[in-house]
DNA sequence: CTATTAATCAAACGAACGTTCGTTTAATTA
DNA sequence: TAATTAAACGAACGTTCGTTTGATTAATAG
């Protein structure tokens, strides 16, 4: 029975933190949302901070694992697709994942400073590992002569910021579908506005 | 004499909110930073919320005014520069402004949800006015045939997210100068990674 | 059916919160 | 110099925070 309750706490916490922020969310609000007394939350988390740490770590691991599944799926075959295809795949994956897990992403991006130093360093490291995947694709493209010379670090930051930005304005009842949004971004990343 | 104190409160608040977030910042911390007693802050702001509102409004007005100065400087002459030049100018302005006013920008982007509904709506409107400047440049480029067809709304969101992202990783003692960072972004915005 | 463990409640804890207020000090004006 | 205003103090207000604790109910096992 406890597993369901923990999941309920996680989900309610995500929603509350997404809309109000971690510091502004109180354990009384969280408990009320789940249908518990405030003290009962401590059966599942040893502190409010530990709850945020769990959410963050969960998200970062899931993000890394999800991308690895997308890229490494072929194992033997299609291991070495061309850089353009891989970059297009990264754009599609990143946007789709960030829209589907909006709350996790917003928490991971906005609540880093609410984390203790040690845990923040860990999250930053994991994020850097994720970004390294994009840098590797860009580096390969530059090496193959498909992409002109560009600063890999800045380009990776820029592209990720651009893609992550989607989940701050996307609405499921909006004008464009996710696929259409992905297409626009693939074009922008690859060719810019002048094409 | 009071004007200096108010400025000191503003500056200390910006710094504290930038690093800890608005909800996590206490008036006792803020007062200590300025060298005041907590209650004394209420000579200058009628509430903690009003302080955030003032900071946000200040920033949005300054941002809009600063861009207007950059674009409208020629008055009669160079009013109609080509879209590429105007877009390059926008990229340079946005990055430079966001690096120079890091604290204001981070607050405006991360603390929207700490604002009351009315004030948030006002800030969102002002931000939309700023974004309209970029959309207008893009629209002009498309109309002139310099830029291929593109969704103006999505493209503007994407470009602004990319540029604003700089102030989350930029360090003044970093590898690249601001001018170099601007150059990389101008190239990415205009031509993407394939060029 | 009973004993044991797990899950939750209800109540309270001390600390810290934003805010108020009467008083005191410093500066300005007359 | 005396009267007035501005600025800051210092202490307290009621409230709410995260957290702890001991009793109570629900589920499981022997």
Coordinates of C-alpha atoms (C1' of nucleotides) in Angstrom, one line a residue:
Chain A
X1 CA 0.0 0.0 0.0
X2 CA 2.8 2.4 0.8
X3 CA 4.1 2.4 -2.8
X4 CA 0.9 4.0 -4.0
X5 CA 1.1 6.6 -1.4
X6 CA 4.7 7.5 -2.2
X7 CA 3.8 7.8 -5.9
X8 CA 0.9 10.1 -4.9
X9 CA 3.2 12.2 -2.9
X10 CA 5.6 12.5 -5.8
X11 CA 3.0 13.5 -8.2
X12 CA 1.3 16.0 -6.0
X13 CA 4.7 17.5 -5.1
X14 CA 5.7 17.8 -8.8
X15 CA 2.5 19.7 -9.5
X16 CA 2.8 22.0 -6.5
X17 CA 6.4 22.7 -7.1
X18 CA 5.8 23.4 -10.7
X19 CA 3.2 26.0 -10.0
X20 CA 4.4 27.6 -6.8
X21 CA 8.0 26.7 -6.5
X22 CA 9.7 24.5 -3.9
X23 CA 10.2 27.0 -1.2
X24 CA 6.6 28.3 -1.5
X25 CA 5.1 24.8 -1.3
X26 CA 4.3 23.8 2.3
X27 CA 4.1 20.3 3.5
X28 CA 0.6 21.0 4.7
X29 CA -0.5 21.8 1.2
X30 CA 1.3 18.7 -0.1
X31 CA -0.3 16.5 2.6
X32 CA -3.8 18.0 1.9
X33 CA -3.4 17.3 -1.8
X34 CA -2.6 13.6 -1.1
X35 CA -5.1 13.3 1.7
X36 CA -2.7 12.9 4.6
X37 CA -1.7 14.6 7.7
X38 CA 1.6 16.6 7.4
X39 CA 3.5 14.4 9.7
X40 CA 2.6 11.3 7.7
X41 CA 4.8 12.4 4.8
X42 CA 7.8 11.7 7.0
X43 CA 7.2 8.0 6.6
X44 CA 8.3 8.4 3.0
X45 CA 10.8 11.2 3.1
X46 CA 13.1 12.1 5.9
X47 CA 12.8 15.8 5.1
X48 CA 11.4 18.3 2.6
X49 CA 14.8 18.7 1.1
X50 CA 15.1 15.0 0.6
X51 CA 11.9 15.0 -1.4
X52 CA 13.3 17.5 -3.8
X53 CA 16.5 15.6 -4.1
X54 CA 14.6 12.5 -5.0
X55 CA 12.6 14.3 -7.6
X56 CA 15.7 15.8 -9.2
X57 CA 17.7 12.7 -9.2
X58 CA 14.8 10.6 -10.6
X59 CA 14.4 13.1 -13.4
X60 CA 18.1 13.3 -14.4
X61 CA 18.5 9.5 -14.4
X62 CA 15.3 9.1 -16.5
X63 CA 16.5 11.8 -19.0
X64 CA 19.9 10.2 -19.5
X65 CA 18.4 6.7 -19.8
X66 CA 15.7 7.8 -22.2
X67 CA 18.2 9.4 -24.6
X68 CA 20.5 6.4 -24.4
X69 CA 17.6 4.2 -25.5
X70 CA 16.9 6.4 -28.5
X71 CA 20.4 6.5 -29.7
X72 CA 21.7 3.1 -28.9
X73 CA 18.6 1.2 -30.0
X74 CA 20.2 -0.3 -33.2
X75 CA 23.2 -1.8 -31.3
X76 CA 24.9 -3.2 -34.4
X77 CA 23.2 -1.6 -37.3
X78 CA 22.6 2.1 -37.9
X79 CA 25.1 2.8 -35.2
X80 CA 26.8 5.5 -37.3
X81 CA 24.0 7.6 -38.8
X82 CA 25.0 10.9 -40.3
X83 CA 25.4 13.9 -38.0
X84 CA 22.4 15.7 -39.5
X85 CA 20.1 12.8 -38.8
X86 CA 21.4 12.4 -35.3
X87 CA 21.0 16.1 -34.6
X88 CA 17.4 16.0 -35.9
X89 CA 16.8 13.0 -33.7
X90 CA 18.2 14.8 -30.7
X91 CA 15.9 17.8 -31.3
X92 CA 12.9 15.7 -31.7
X93 CA 13.7 13.7 -28.6
X94 CA 14.5 16.7 -26.4
X95 CA 11.4 18.6 -27.3
X96 CA 9.1 15.6 -27.0
X97 CA 10.5 14.5 -23.7
X98 CA 10.4 18.0 -22.2
X99 CA 6.8 18.6 -23.2
X100 CA 5.7 15.2 -21.9
X101 CA 7.5 15.7 -18.5
X102 CA 6.9 19.4 -18.1
X103 CA 6.8 19.4 -14.3
X104 CA 10.0 17.4 -13.9
X105 CA 11.8 19.7 -16.4
X106 CA 10.6 22.9 -14.8
X107 CA 11.6 21.6 -11.4
X108 CA 15.1 20.5 -12.6
X109 CA 15.6 23.9 -14.3
X110 CA 14.1 26.3 -11.7
X111 CA 14.8 24.7 -8.4
X112 CA 18.5 23.9 -8.6
X113 CA 19.3 26.7 -6.2
X114 CA 16.9 25.1 -3.6
X115 CA 19.2 22.1 -3.5
X116 CA 22.1 21.7 -1.1
X117 CA 25.6 22.1 -2.5
X118 CA 26.4 18.4 -2.8
X119 CA 23.2 17.4 -4.4
X120 CA 23.3 20.4 -6.8
X121 CA 26.8 19.4 -7.9
X122 CA 25.5 16.0 -8.6
X123 CA 22.6 17.2 -10.7
X124 CA 24.8 19.6 -12.6
X125 CA 27.2 16.8 -13.4
X126 CA 24.4 14.6 -14.7
X127 CA 23.1 17.5 -16.8
X128 CA 26.6 18.0 -18.2
X129 CA 26.6 14.3 -19.2
X130 CA 23.4 14.8 -21.1
X131 CA 24.7 17.9 -22.8
X132 CA 27.8 16.0 -23.8
X133 CA 25.6 13.8 -26.1
X134 CA 24.7 16.9 -28.1
X135 CA 28.3 18.2 -28.1
X136 CA 29.4 14.8 -29.5
X137 CA 26.9 15.0 -32.3
X138 CA 28.1 18.5 -33.2
X139 CA 31.7 17.5 -32.9
X140 CA 31.2 14.6 -35.3
X141 CA 29.5 16.9 -37.8
X142 CA 32.3 19.4 -37.7
X143 CA 34.9 16.7 -38.0
X144 CA 33.0 15.2 -41.0
X145 CA 32.9 18.6 -42.6
X146 CA 29.1 18.6 -42.6
X147 CA 28.9 21.5 -40.1
X148 CA 31.2 24.5 -40.4
X149 CA 33.5 25.3 -37.5
X150 CA 31.6 26.4 -34.4
X151 CA 32.2 26.6 -30.6
X152 CA 30.9 23.3 -29.4
X153 CA 30.2 24.4 -25.8
X154 CA 28.3 27.5 -26.7
X155 CA 26.4 25.9 -29.5
X156 CA 25.3 23.1 -27.3
X157 CA 24.2 25.5 -24.6
X158 CA 22.3 27.6 -27.2
X159 CA 20.5 24.7 -28.8
X160 CA 19.5 23.1 -25.5
X161 CA 18.2 26.4 -24.2
X162 CA 16.2 26.9 -27.3
X163 CA 14.6 23.4 -27.2
X164 CA 14.0 23.5 -23.4
X165 CA 12.2 26.8 -23.8
X166 CA 9.3 25.1 -25.6
X167 CA 8.0 23.6 -22.4
X168 CA 7.5 27.1 -20.9
X169 CA 5.0 28.2 -23.6
X170 CA 3.6 25.0 -25.1
X171 CA -0.1 24.3 -24.6
X172 CA -1.7 21.1 -25.8
X173 CA -4.6 23.0 -27.2
X174 CA -2.3 25.4 -29.0
X175 CA -2.1 26.3 -32.7
X176 CA 0.7 23.8 -33.6
X177 CA 1.1 20.1 -32.9
X178 CA 4.2 18.7 -31.2
X179 CA 5.5 17.4 -34.6
X180 CA 5.1 20.8 -36.2
X181 CA 6.9 22.5 -33.3
X182 CA 9.7 19.9 -33.7
X183 CA 10.0 20.6 -37.4
X184 CA 10.3 24.3 -36.9
X185 CA 13.1 23.8 -34.4
X186 CA 14.9 21.2 -36.5
X187 CA 15.0 23.8 -39.3
X188 CA 16.1 26.6 -37.0
X189 CA 18.9 24.5 -35.5
X190 CA 20.2 23.2 -38.8
X191 CA 19.7 26.2 -41.1
X192 CA 18.8 29.2 -38.9
X193 CA 16.4 31.8 -40.3
X194 CA 18.1 32.5 -43.6
X195 CA 18.2 28.9 -44.5
Chain B
X1 CA 19.3 60.0 2.4
X2 CA 16.5 57.7 2.0
X3 CA 17.1 57.3 -1.7
X4 CA 20.5 55.6 -1.0
X5 CA 18.8 53.2 1.4
X6 CA 16.1 52.3 -1.1
X7 CA 18.7 51.6 -3.8
X8 CA 20.7 49.5 -1.3
X9 CA 17.6 47.5 -0.5
X10 CA 16.9 47.0 -4.3
X11 CA 20.5 45.8 -4.9
X12 CA 20.6 43.5 -1.9
X13 CA 17.2 42.1 -2.8
X14 CA 18.2 41.4 -6.4
X15 CA 21.3 39.6 -5.3
X16 CA 19.5 37.5 -2.7
X17 CA 16.6 36.6 -4.9
X18 CA 19.0 35.7 -7.7
X19 CA 20.8 33.2 -5.6
X20 CA 18.1 31.9 -3.2
X21 CA 14.8 32.7 -4.9
X22 CA 12.1 35.1 -3.8
X23 CA 10.2 32.8 -1.4
X24 CA 13.4 31.6 0.2
X25 CA 14.7 35.1 0.8
X26 CA 13.6 36.4 4.2
X27 CA 13.2 40.0 5.1
X28 CA 15.6 39.4 8.0
X29 CA 18.3 38.3 5.6
X30 CA 17.6 41.3 3.4
X31 CA 17.7 43.7 6.3
X32 CA 20.9 42.2 7.5
X33 CA 22.5 42.6 4.1
X34 CA 21.6 46.3 4.0
X35 CA 22.4 46.9 7.7
X36 CA 18.9 47.6 8.8
X37 CA 16.3 46.1 11.2
X38 CA 13.6 44.0 9.4
X39 CA 10.9 46.4 10.2
X40 CA 12.7 49.3 8.7
X41 CA 12.3 47.9 5.2
X42 CA 8.6 48.8 5.5
X43 CA 9.5 52.5 5.2
X44 CA 10.3 51.8 1.5
X45 CA 8.0 49.0 0.6
X46 CA 4.6 48.2 1.8
X47 CA 5.1 44.5 1.6
X48 CA 7.5 41.8 0.5
X49 CA 5.3 41.2 -2.6
X50 CA 5.4 44.9 -3.4
X51 CA 9.2 44.8 -3.5
X52 CA 9.2 42.0 -6.1
X53 CA 6.6 43.8 -8.1
X54 CA 8.7 46.9 -8.1
X55 CA 11.8 44.9 -9.2
X56 CA 9.9 43.2 -12.0
X57 CA 8.2 46.3 -13.3
X58 CA 11.5 48.2 -13.2
X59 CA 13.2 45.6 -15.2
X60 CA 10.6 45.2 -17.9
X61 CA 10.3 49.0 -18.5
X62 CA 14.1 49.2 -18.7
X63 CA 14.3 46.4 -21.2
X64 CA 11.7 47.9 -23.5
X65 CA 13.2 51.3 -23.3
X66 CA 16.7 50.1 -23.9
X67 CA 15.8 48.3 -27.1
X68 CA 13.8 51.2 -28.3
X69 CA 16.9 53.4 -27.9
X70 CA 19.0 50.9 -29.9
X71 CA 16.5 50.6 -32.8
X72 CA 15.2 54.1 -33.0
X73 CA 18.5 56.0 -32.6
X74 CA 18.8 57.0 -36.3
X75 CA 15.3 58.7 -36.3
X76 CA 15.4 59.8 -39.9
X77 CA 18.4 58.0 -41.4
X78 CA 19.1 54.2 -41.2
X79 CA 15.5 53.7 -40.2
X80 CA 15.1 50.8 -42.6
X81 CA 18.1 48.7 -42.3
X82 CA 18.0 45.3 -43.9
X83 CA 16.4 42.5 -41.8
X84 CA 19.7 40.6 -41.4
X85 CA 21.4 43.6 -39.8
X86 CA 18.5 44.3 -37.6
X87 CA 18.4 40.7 -36.5
X88 CA 22.1 40.8 -35.8
X89 CA 21.6 43.9 -33.8
X90 CA 18.8 42.3 -31.8
X91 CA 21.0 39.3 -30.9
X92 CA 23.8 41.5 -29.8
X93 CA 21.6 43.8 -27.7
X94 CA 19.7 40.9 -26.1
X95 CA 22.8 39.0 -25.1
X96 CA 24.7 42.0 -23.9
X97 CA 21.7 43.4 -21.9
X98 CA 21.0 40.0 -20.3
X99 CA 24.6 39.5 -19.3
X100 CA 24.9 43.0 -17.8
X101 CA 21.7 42.7 -15.8
X102 CA 21.9 39.1 -14.9
X103 CA 20.1 39.4 -11.6
X104 CA 17.1 41.3 -13.0
X105 CA 16.8 38.8 -15.9
X106 CA 16.9 35.8 -13.7
X107 CA 14.3 37.3 -11.4
X108 CA 12.0 38.2 -14.3
X109 CA 12.3 34.7 -15.7
X110 CA 12.2 32.6 -12.6
X111 CA 9.9 34.5 -10.2
X112 CA 6.9 35.1 -12.4
X113 CA 4.9 32.6 -10.4
X114 CA 5.7 34.4 -7.1
X115 CA 3.8 37.4 -8.4
X116 CA 0.1 37.9 -7.9
X117 CA -2.2 37.3 -10.9
X118 CA -2.6 41.0 -11.8
X119 CA 1.0 41.9 -11.7
X120 CA 2.0 38.7 -13.5
X121 CA -0.4 39.5 -16.3
X122 CA 1.2 42.9 -16.6
X123 CA 4.7 41.5 -16.8
X124 CA 3.7 38.9 -19.3
X125 CA 2.1 41.7 -21.5
X126 CA 5.3 43.7 -21.3
X127 CA 7.4 40.7 -22.2
X128 CA 5.1 40.1 -25.2
X129 CA 5.7 43.6 -26.3
X130 CA 9.4 43.0 -26.2
X131 CA 9.1 39.8 -28.2
X132 CA 7.0 41.6 -30.7
X133 CA 10.1 43.5 -31.7
X134 CA 11.8 40.3 -32.8
X135 CA 8.7 39.0 -34.5
X136 CA 8.5 42.2 -36.5
X137 CA 12.1 41.8 -37.7
X138 CA 11.5 38.2 -38.7
X139 CA 8.2 39.1 -40.4
X140 CA 10.0 41.8 -42.4
X141 CA 12.7 39.4 -43.4
X142 CA 10.2 36.9 -44.6
X143 CA 8.2 39.5 -46.4
X144 CA 11.4 40.8 -48.1
X145 CA 12.2 37.2 -49.1
X146 CA 15.5 37.3 -47.2
X147 CA 14.3 34.6 -44.8
X148 CA 12.3 31.6 -45.9
X149 CA 8.9 31.0 -44.5
X150 CA 8.9 30.2 -40.8
X151 CA 6.4 30.3 -38.0
X152 CA 7.0 33.7 -36.5
X153 CA 5.8 33.0 -33.0
X154 CA 7.7 29.8 -32.5
X155 CA 10.9 31.2 -34.1
X156 CA 10.7 34.2 -31.8
X157 CA 10.3 32.1 -28.7
X158 CA 13.1 29.8 -29.8
X159 CA 15.6 32.6 -30.6
X160 CA 14.8 34.5 -27.3
X161 CA 15.1 31.3 -25.2
X162 CA 18.5 30.6 -26.9
X163 CA 19.8 34.1 -26.2
X164 CA 18.5 34.4 -22.7
X165 CA 20.1 31.1 -21.9
X166 CA 23.5 32.8 -22.0
X167 CA 23.1 34.5 -18.7
X168 CA 22.6 31.2 -16.9
X169 CA 26.1 29.9 -17.8
X170 CA 28.1 33.0 -18.7
X171 CA 31.1 33.8 -16.4
X172 CA 33.1 37.0 -16.9
X173 CA 36.3 35.0 -16.4
X174 CA 35.2 32.4 -19.0
X175 CA 36.9 31.2 -22.1
X176 CA 35.1 33.6 -24.5
X177 CA 34.4 37.3 -24.5
X178 CA 30.9 38.7 -24.8
X179 CA 31.6 39.7 -28.3
X180 CA 32.7 36.2 -29.2
X181 CA 29.6 34.7 -27.6
X182 CA 27.5 37.2 -29.6
X183 CA 29.2 36.2 -32.8
X184 CA 28.5 32.5 -32.2
X185 CA 24.8 33.2 -31.6
X186 CA 24.4 35.5 -34.5
X187 CA 25.7 32.7 -36.7
X188 CA 23.5 30.1 -35.1
X189 CA 20.4 32.3 -35.4
X190 CA 21.1 33.2 -39.0
X191 CA 22.5 30.1 -40.5
X192 CA 22.1 27.3 -37.9
X193 CA 24.8 24.6 -37.6
X194 CA 25.0 23.6 -41.2
X195 CA 25.5 27.1 -42.5
Chain C
dC1 C1' -7.8 -15.7 16.4
dT2 C1' -4.0 -13.5 18.0
dA3 C1' 0.5 -11.1 17.6
dT4 C1' 3.2 -8.2 15.0
dT5 C1' 4.2 -4.9 11.8
dA6 C1' 3.0 -1.0 8.8
dA7 C1' 0.5 3.1 7.9
dT8 C1' -1.8 7.0 9.5
dC9 C1' -3.6 10.3 12.8
dA10 C1' -3.9 14.0 16.1
dA11 C1' -1.5 17.1 18.6
dA12 C1' 2.2 19.5 19.8
dC13 C1' 7.1 21.5 19.4
dG14 C1' 10.4 25.3 18.9
dA15 C1' 11.8 28.3 15.4
dA16 C1' 11.2 31.5 12.0
dC17 C1' 8.2 34.1 9.2
dG18 C1' 6.0 38.8 7.6
dT19 C1' 4.4 42.6 9.7
dT20 C1' 3.2 46.3 13.2
dC21 C1' 4.2 49.9 16.5
dG22 C1' 5.8 53.1 20.0
dT23 C1' 10.2 55.0 20.7
dT24 C1' 14.6 57.0 19.7
dT25 C1' 18.1 59.2 17.0
dA26 C1' 19.6 62.2 13.1
dA27 C1' 18.7 65.7 9.9
dT28 C1' 16.3 69.7 8.4
dT29 C1' 13.9 73.8 8.8
dA30 C1' 12.5 78.1 11.0
Chain D
dT1 C1' 18.5 77.3 19.2
dA2 C1' 13.9 75.3 19.1
dA3 C1' 10.5 72.8 16.4
dT4 C1' 9.6 69.6 13.0
dT5 C1' 10.2 65.8 10.1
dA6 C1' 12.7 61.7 8.4
dA7 C1' 15.0 57.5 9.3
dA8 C1' 15.9 53.7 11.9
dC9 C1' 15.5 50.9 16.1
dG10 C1' 14.1 47.2 19.0
dA11 C1' 10.7 44.5 20.7
dA12 C1' 6.8 42.3 20.0
dC13 C1' 2.5 40.4 17.5
dG14 C1' -0.1 36.5 15.6
dT15 C1' 0.7 33.0 12.3
dT16 C1' 2.8 29.4 9.9
dC17 C1' 6.6 26.7 9.1
dG18 C1' 9.2 21.9 9.1
dT19 C1' 9.4 18.4 12.2
dT20 C1' 8.7 15.1 16.2
dT21 C1' 6.2 12.1 19.1
dG22 C1' 2.9 8.8 21.0
dA23 C1' -1.5 6.9 20.2
dT24 C1' -4.5 4.5 16.9
dT25 C1' -6.1 2.0 13.1
dA26 C1' -5.3 -1.3 9.1
dA27 C1' -2.9 -5.1 7.2
dT28 C1' -0.2 -9.2 7.5
dA29 C1' 1.6 -13.5 9.5
dG30 C1' 1.8 -17.5 12.6

